[in-house]
């Protein structure tokens, strides 16, 4: 017997009714919540798809106030490396800078610089006591690559350092006075505590709305599934400094996802966890009951998604958002609207329906920052965009 659960609506079915306003566009405040503890300055996050989000796009989006989710269609090491690249890009104070030993060779140091993309390394002994610093200037014209770092580094007595807790003004004054771009932070025993670069200060000034953690580093998320190897992937992502974990499947209201959330919450009580996707209030509530910090809503609304065609399953997105929001009322758990965002007006409709932010894929695919090779076809440039099973 045919049973219609409810009349349901999607973005194209509705328009927002205008009303009197005293807010000017440039004064609008777009701050919102991603999870219970993480705030965004714009309500936009990028889809965890292999043609949408890797480190470069995640960096760019975080600088504008959103957050990117590194896709899982790569090895554990590659995904962790992408997370680490975002965390180290604009670091404020780098609390765990890459260091070298005084006995390391110049060749090894050059290889490390090529691998990481930067060339300034504090030099520390076995007890993490600072003994010097070696920079690109020291390495540039050296021909004897077997020399130890200690032969070229700036020695301890010539270093410019600051103590923990030094103010921004004090640090910038020292940089200007000594014409240097890096300052090392030490404690009273001269143990290395951090590295500060002028580039990070400049980046912070040019992007005041960037989404950052408590240490001034850009925020980044990463997606995982529920299959074999997930524990190892989560461990590597947490070690790399991921801010929020997305347990990402096409059917979030399934026992495998519920069990994975519960297990991850037990292992990492303080880790921010998002899970999805669901399309009903019951699905949202089931995930909330096992400890998620946000719920992602949307089964099949994406521009490239074939779930509804292949399986016949789904709920029109606007109604799915509204039902999830209603089910989570009073819990403080944000709702993320994932999929179906074709125009900027769809973002507004999703937010009015109760979503805290939207996840977009096709809007960002093909951009300069998105992964993929640029292809020339009939005089026009393209990047590939494809669906990605979760």
XYZ file of C-alpha atoms in Angstrom:
390
model
C 0.000 0.000 0.000
C 1.363 3.407 -1.010
C 2.085 5.630 1.984
C 3.139 9.270 1.585
C 5.125 10.252 4.683
C 4.757 14.021 4.153
C 4.768 16.683 1.500
C 8.369 17.737 1.019
C 10.147 20.695 -0.571
C 13.509 21.428 -2.092
C 15.284 24.717 -2.859
C 13.559 25.402 -6.194
C 10.125 25.001 -4.571
C 10.377 28.058 -2.322
C 11.408 31.710 -2.219
C 12.168 33.850 0.816
C 9.646 36.609 1.489
C 11.338 40.024 1.806
C 10.671 42.157 4.885
C 11.768 45.444 6.444
C 15.505 45.514 7.256
C 17.943 47.900 8.911
C 20.995 45.798 7.978
C 23.300 46.930 5.175
C 25.092 44.198 3.187
C 28.567 45.216 4.355
C 27.469 45.086 8.021
C 26.014 41.568 7.828
C 27.521 39.121 10.322
C 27.960 35.671 8.779
C 29.536 33.977 11.814
C 28.090 30.572 12.568
C 28.856 27.214 14.164
C 30.360 24.202 12.441
C 30.282 22.008 15.551
C 29.540 22.568 19.210
C 33.026 24.044 19.736
C 34.206 25.253 16.316
C 32.998 28.551 14.863
C 33.142 29.708 11.248
C 33.266 33.263 9.934
C 31.382 32.301 6.761
C 28.807 29.478 6.575
C 30.558 27.581 3.776
C 32.557 24.358 3.942
C 34.010 22.356 1.065
C 33.012 18.828 0.136
C 35.369 15.969 0.935
C 35.683 14.959 -2.723
C 38.838 14.142 -4.668
C 38.077 16.787 -7.296
C 37.268 19.459 -4.711
C 39.334 19.492 -1.516
C 42.997 18.947 -0.865
C 45.420 21.154 1.067
C 45.498 24.095 -1.355
C 41.733 24.625 -1.424
C 41.431 23.965 2.319
C 44.018 26.692 2.990
C 42.252 29.199 0.747
C 38.807 28.508 2.199
C 40.048 28.671 5.807
C 41.683 32.033 5.064
C 38.268 33.344 4.015
C 36.580 32.069 7.179
C 35.251 28.651 6.128
C 36.818 25.217 6.392
C 37.797 22.459 3.975
C 37.505 18.703 4.467
C 40.375 16.685 2.988
C 38.964 13.722 1.046
C 39.804 10.129 1.943
C 40.484 8.822 -1.572
C 44.234 8.725 -0.897
C 46.619 6.846 1.357
C 46.613 7.467 5.095
C 50.033 9.142 4.865
C 48.921 11.429 2.021
C 45.772 12.522 3.838
C 47.694 13.207 7.048
C 50.266 15.182 5.033
C 47.496 17.341 3.531
C 46.172 18.071 7.017
C 49.664 18.943 8.230
C 50.215 21.304 5.278
C 47.126 23.298 6.203
C 48.020 23.416 9.901
C 51.557 24.633 9.205
C 50.672 27.152 6.473
C 49.728 30.039 8.742
C 50.829 29.019 12.150
C 51.234 32.096 14.323
C 53.550 30.367 16.772
C 54.708 26.992 15.448
C 54.715 25.012 18.674
C 56.412 21.954 17.143
C 58.751 23.291 14.436
C 60.765 20.891 12.301
C 64.287 20.805 13.731
C 67.652 19.382 12.690
C 70.574 18.008 14.667
C 73.951 19.830 14.622
C 75.607 16.698 13.215
C 73.168 16.360 10.286
C 74.731 16.896 6.861
C 74.000 19.875 4.626
C 72.749 17.434 1.969
C 70.162 15.937 4.339
C 69.041 19.418 5.366
C 68.630 20.486 1.733
C 66.563 17.378 1.036
C 64.373 18.161 4.039
C 63.909 21.734 2.783
C 62.864 20.479 -0.674
C 60.425 18.003 0.844
C 58.748 20.510 3.175
C 58.864 23.616 0.994
C 60.687 25.850 3.496
C 64.327 26.161 4.511
C 64.621 27.609 8.011
C 65.246 25.042 10.734
C 66.092 25.482 14.418
C 69.093 23.356 15.402
C 68.678 21.477 18.689
C 70.608 18.867 20.651
C 69.304 15.581 22.046
C 67.572 17.369 24.951
C 65.798 19.852 22.626
C 68.107 22.654 23.791
C 68.493 25.318 21.141
C 72.033 25.562 19.760
C 71.478 27.511 16.542
C 69.422 28.061 13.397
C 70.127 27.279 9.757
C 68.299 29.065 6.928
C 68.120 29.105 3.153
C 70.756 31.827 3.037
C 73.225 29.540 4.799
C 72.529 26.677 2.406
C 72.225 28.520 -0.889
C 75.818 28.650 -2.132
C 77.369 25.819 -0.147
C 79.193 23.277 -2.317
C 80.492 20.865 0.335
C 77.292 18.955 1.029
C 78.938 16.606 3.526
C 79.603 19.416 5.994
C 77.645 19.214 9.251
C 74.929 21.761 9.978
C 77.008 23.049 12.902
C 79.594 24.441 10.453
C 77.132 26.806 8.757
C 74.436 27.544 11.322
C 74.046 30.807 13.195
C 75.384 29.950 16.649
C 73.476 30.204 19.913
C 75.241 33.374 21.101
C 74.130 35.272 17.982
C 70.513 34.135 17.995
C 67.595 36.504 18.542
C 65.094 34.801 20.848
C 62.018 35.652 22.890
C 60.530 34.096 26.005
C 57.132 32.416 26.073
C 54.308 34.938 26.354
C 56.082 37.748 24.460
C 53.684 40.253 22.898
C 53.168 40.664 19.158
C 54.571 44.210 19.311
C 57.744 43.044 21.073
C 58.284 40.303 18.492
C 57.765 42.623 15.512
C 60.118 45.231 17.023
C 62.862 42.605 17.414
C 62.360 41.415 13.838
C 62.641 44.984 12.557
C 65.625 45.848 14.750
C 67.656 42.818 13.674
C 66.288 42.634 10.102
C 65.259 39.004 10.487
C 62.190 37.025 9.412
C 62.228 34.278 12.048
C 62.385 34.417 15.843
C 62.801 31.426 18.127
C 60.839 31.085 21.348
C 62.610 29.518 24.332
C 62.082 28.988 28.050
C 64.509 29.918 30.850
C 66.570 26.763 30.225
C 66.888 27.647 26.506
C 64.688 24.727 25.518
C 63.023 25.369 22.163
C 59.311 26.148 22.586
C 58.354 27.507 19.186
C 59.147 29.378 15.995
C 57.581 32.645 14.836
C 57.856 33.932 11.251
C 57.063 37.359 9.841
C 55.244 35.692 6.928
C 52.620 34.320 9.294
C 52.017 37.769 10.760
C 51.636 39.204 7.254
C 49.200 36.458 6.275
C 47.149 37.098 9.416
C 46.914 40.818 8.648
C 45.803 40.242 5.051
C 43.127 37.674 6.034
C 41.493 38.966 9.247
C 38.444 36.669 8.929
C 40.437 33.440 8.682
C 39.128 30.418 10.580
C 41.852 29.588 13.122
C 42.403 27.499 16.213
C 43.599 28.708 19.613
C 47.251 28.662 18.452
C 46.598 30.831 15.394
C 46.731 27.935 12.915
C 44.224 27.542 10.091
C 41.521 24.984 10.815
C 41.020 21.911 8.647
C 38.809 18.837 8.647
C 39.255 15.383 7.145
C 36.879 12.635 6.078
C 36.983 8.952 6.968
C 34.692 6.023 6.264
C 33.741 3.042 8.396
C 35.643 0.238 6.647
C 38.907 -1.552 7.339
C 41.834 0.660 8.280
C 39.681 3.458 9.665
C 41.254 3.296 13.143
C 44.735 3.774 11.688
C 43.517 6.634 9.478
C 41.891 8.436 12.403
C 45.028 8.015 14.534
C 47.188 9.530 11.770
C 44.813 12.450 11.212
C 44.663 13.264 14.916
C 48.466 13.110 15.112
C 48.645 15.520 12.144
C 46.493 18.017 14.052
C 43.090 17.684 12.373
C 40.503 19.987 13.974
C 37.372 18.042 13.114
C 36.734 14.520 11.866
C 33.986 13.793 9.336
C 32.620 10.249 9.374
C 31.284 10.413 5.857
C 28.936 7.852 4.292
C 25.992 7.926 1.920
C 23.719 6.436 4.612
C 24.557 7.861 8.018
C 21.543 6.301 9.754
C 23.128 2.845 9.690
C 24.531 0.753 12.506
C 28.057 0.806 11.100
C 28.182 4.599 11.266
C 26.587 4.709 14.715
C 29.127 2.179 16.025
C 32.031 4.059 14.422
C 30.968 7.340 16.048
C 30.632 5.654 19.445
C 34.053 3.965 19.157
C 35.767 7.163 18.025
C 34.151 9.178 20.795
C 35.428 6.641 23.349
C 38.983 6.775 21.974
C 39.052 10.560 21.497
C 36.688 12.193 24.006
C 37.677 15.751 23.014
C 37.811 15.323 19.226
C 35.134 17.215 17.294
C 33.164 14.679 15.237
C 30.689 15.248 12.404
C 28.726 12.326 10.964
C 26.346 11.829 8.078
C 24.647 11.815 5.776
C 21.089 11.544 7.028
C 17.784 12.740 5.600
C 15.388 12.326 8.531
C 14.934 13.606 12.051
C 15.299 10.053 13.368
C 18.668 9.710 11.645
C 19.904 12.992 13.080
C 18.755 12.012 16.572
C 20.434 8.592 16.350
C 23.792 10.229 15.620
C 23.288 12.826 18.341
C 22.656 10.067 20.873
C 26.128 8.547 20.312
C 28.038 11.799 20.688
C 28.437 13.678 17.399
C 29.197 17.406 17.486
C 27.349 18.140 14.230
C 25.113 16.255 11.802
C 25.393 16.406 8.014
C 22.116 16.252 6.106
C 21.501 15.315 2.488
C 20.934 12.065 0.616
C 21.149 12.510 -3.127
C 20.613 16.266 -3.664
C 24.102 16.938 -5.076
C 24.442 18.148 -8.662
C 26.456 15.089 -9.636
C 25.003 12.568 -7.162
C 23.229 9.481 -8.534
C 22.015 8.036 -5.207
C 18.362 8.901 -5.811
C 18.492 7.608 -9.382
C 20.238 4.340 -8.545
C 18.501 3.514 -5.253
C 15.272 5.521 -5.323
C 16.122 6.819 -1.841
C 16.157 10.393 -0.546
C 14.212 13.302 0.921
C 13.905 16.721 -0.763
C 16.675 18.769 0.811
C 14.804 21.684 2.364
C 12.444 19.349 4.214
C 15.327 17.076 5.245
C 17.140 20.064 6.786
C 14.024 21.255 8.593
C 13.257 17.801 10.023
C 16.825 17.343 11.280
C 16.843 20.777 12.905
C 13.542 20.037 14.630
C 14.806 16.672 15.925
C 17.966 18.277 17.350
C 16.239 21.239 18.984
C 17.682 21.889 22.433
C 20.783 19.724 21.934
C 23.074 22.496 20.670
C 24.185 20.254 17.792
C 24.531 22.165 14.493
C 23.133 20.910 11.192
C 25.179 21.014 7.971
C 23.265 21.119 4.680
C 25.179 19.013 2.156
C 24.253 19.090 -1.511
C 21.871 20.773 -3.908
C 23.510 24.205 -3.622
C 23.535 25.506 -7.197
C 23.095 29.238 -6.581
C 23.924 31.661 -3.771
C 20.201 31.930 -3.042
C 20.137 28.235 -2.169
C 22.600 28.956 0.646
C 20.215 31.557 2.068
C 17.294 29.121 1.843
C 19.274 26.383 3.621
C 20.200 28.757 6.453
C 16.609 29.944 6.842
C 15.499 26.299 7.020
C 17.749 25.963 10.082
C 21.116 24.799 8.765
C 24.158 26.388 10.392
C 26.315 26.081 7.263
C 26.360 24.465 3.836
C 28.757 22.016 2.229
C 29.438 22.767 -1.440
C 31.215 20.760 -4.111
C 30.305 21.830 -7.649
C 30.608 25.521 -6.708
C 34.310 25.016 -5.901
C 35.203 22.295 -8.417
C 37.214 23.534 -11.372
C 38.672 26.485 -9.491
C 42.377 27.198 -9.537
C 42.727 25.871 -5.979
C 40.835 22.607 -6.577
C 42.899 19.455 -7.237
C 43.286 18.088 -10.729
C 45.085 18.772 -13.976
C 43.963 21.643 -16.211
C 42.885 20.361 -19.623
C 42.551 22.377 -22.838
C 39.548 21.371 -24.949
C 38.376 23.289 -28.016
C 40.080 26.456 -26.849
C 38.723 26.391 -23.288
C 40.334 25.240 -20.046
C 38.689 22.600 -17.849
C 39.269 20.588 -14.694
C 37.548 17.280 -14.102
C 34.690 17.031 -11.602
C 33.144 13.722 -10.670
C 31.006 12.149 -8.008
C 32.700 10.236 -5.233
C 31.119 7.305 -3.441
C 31.286 7.437 0.329
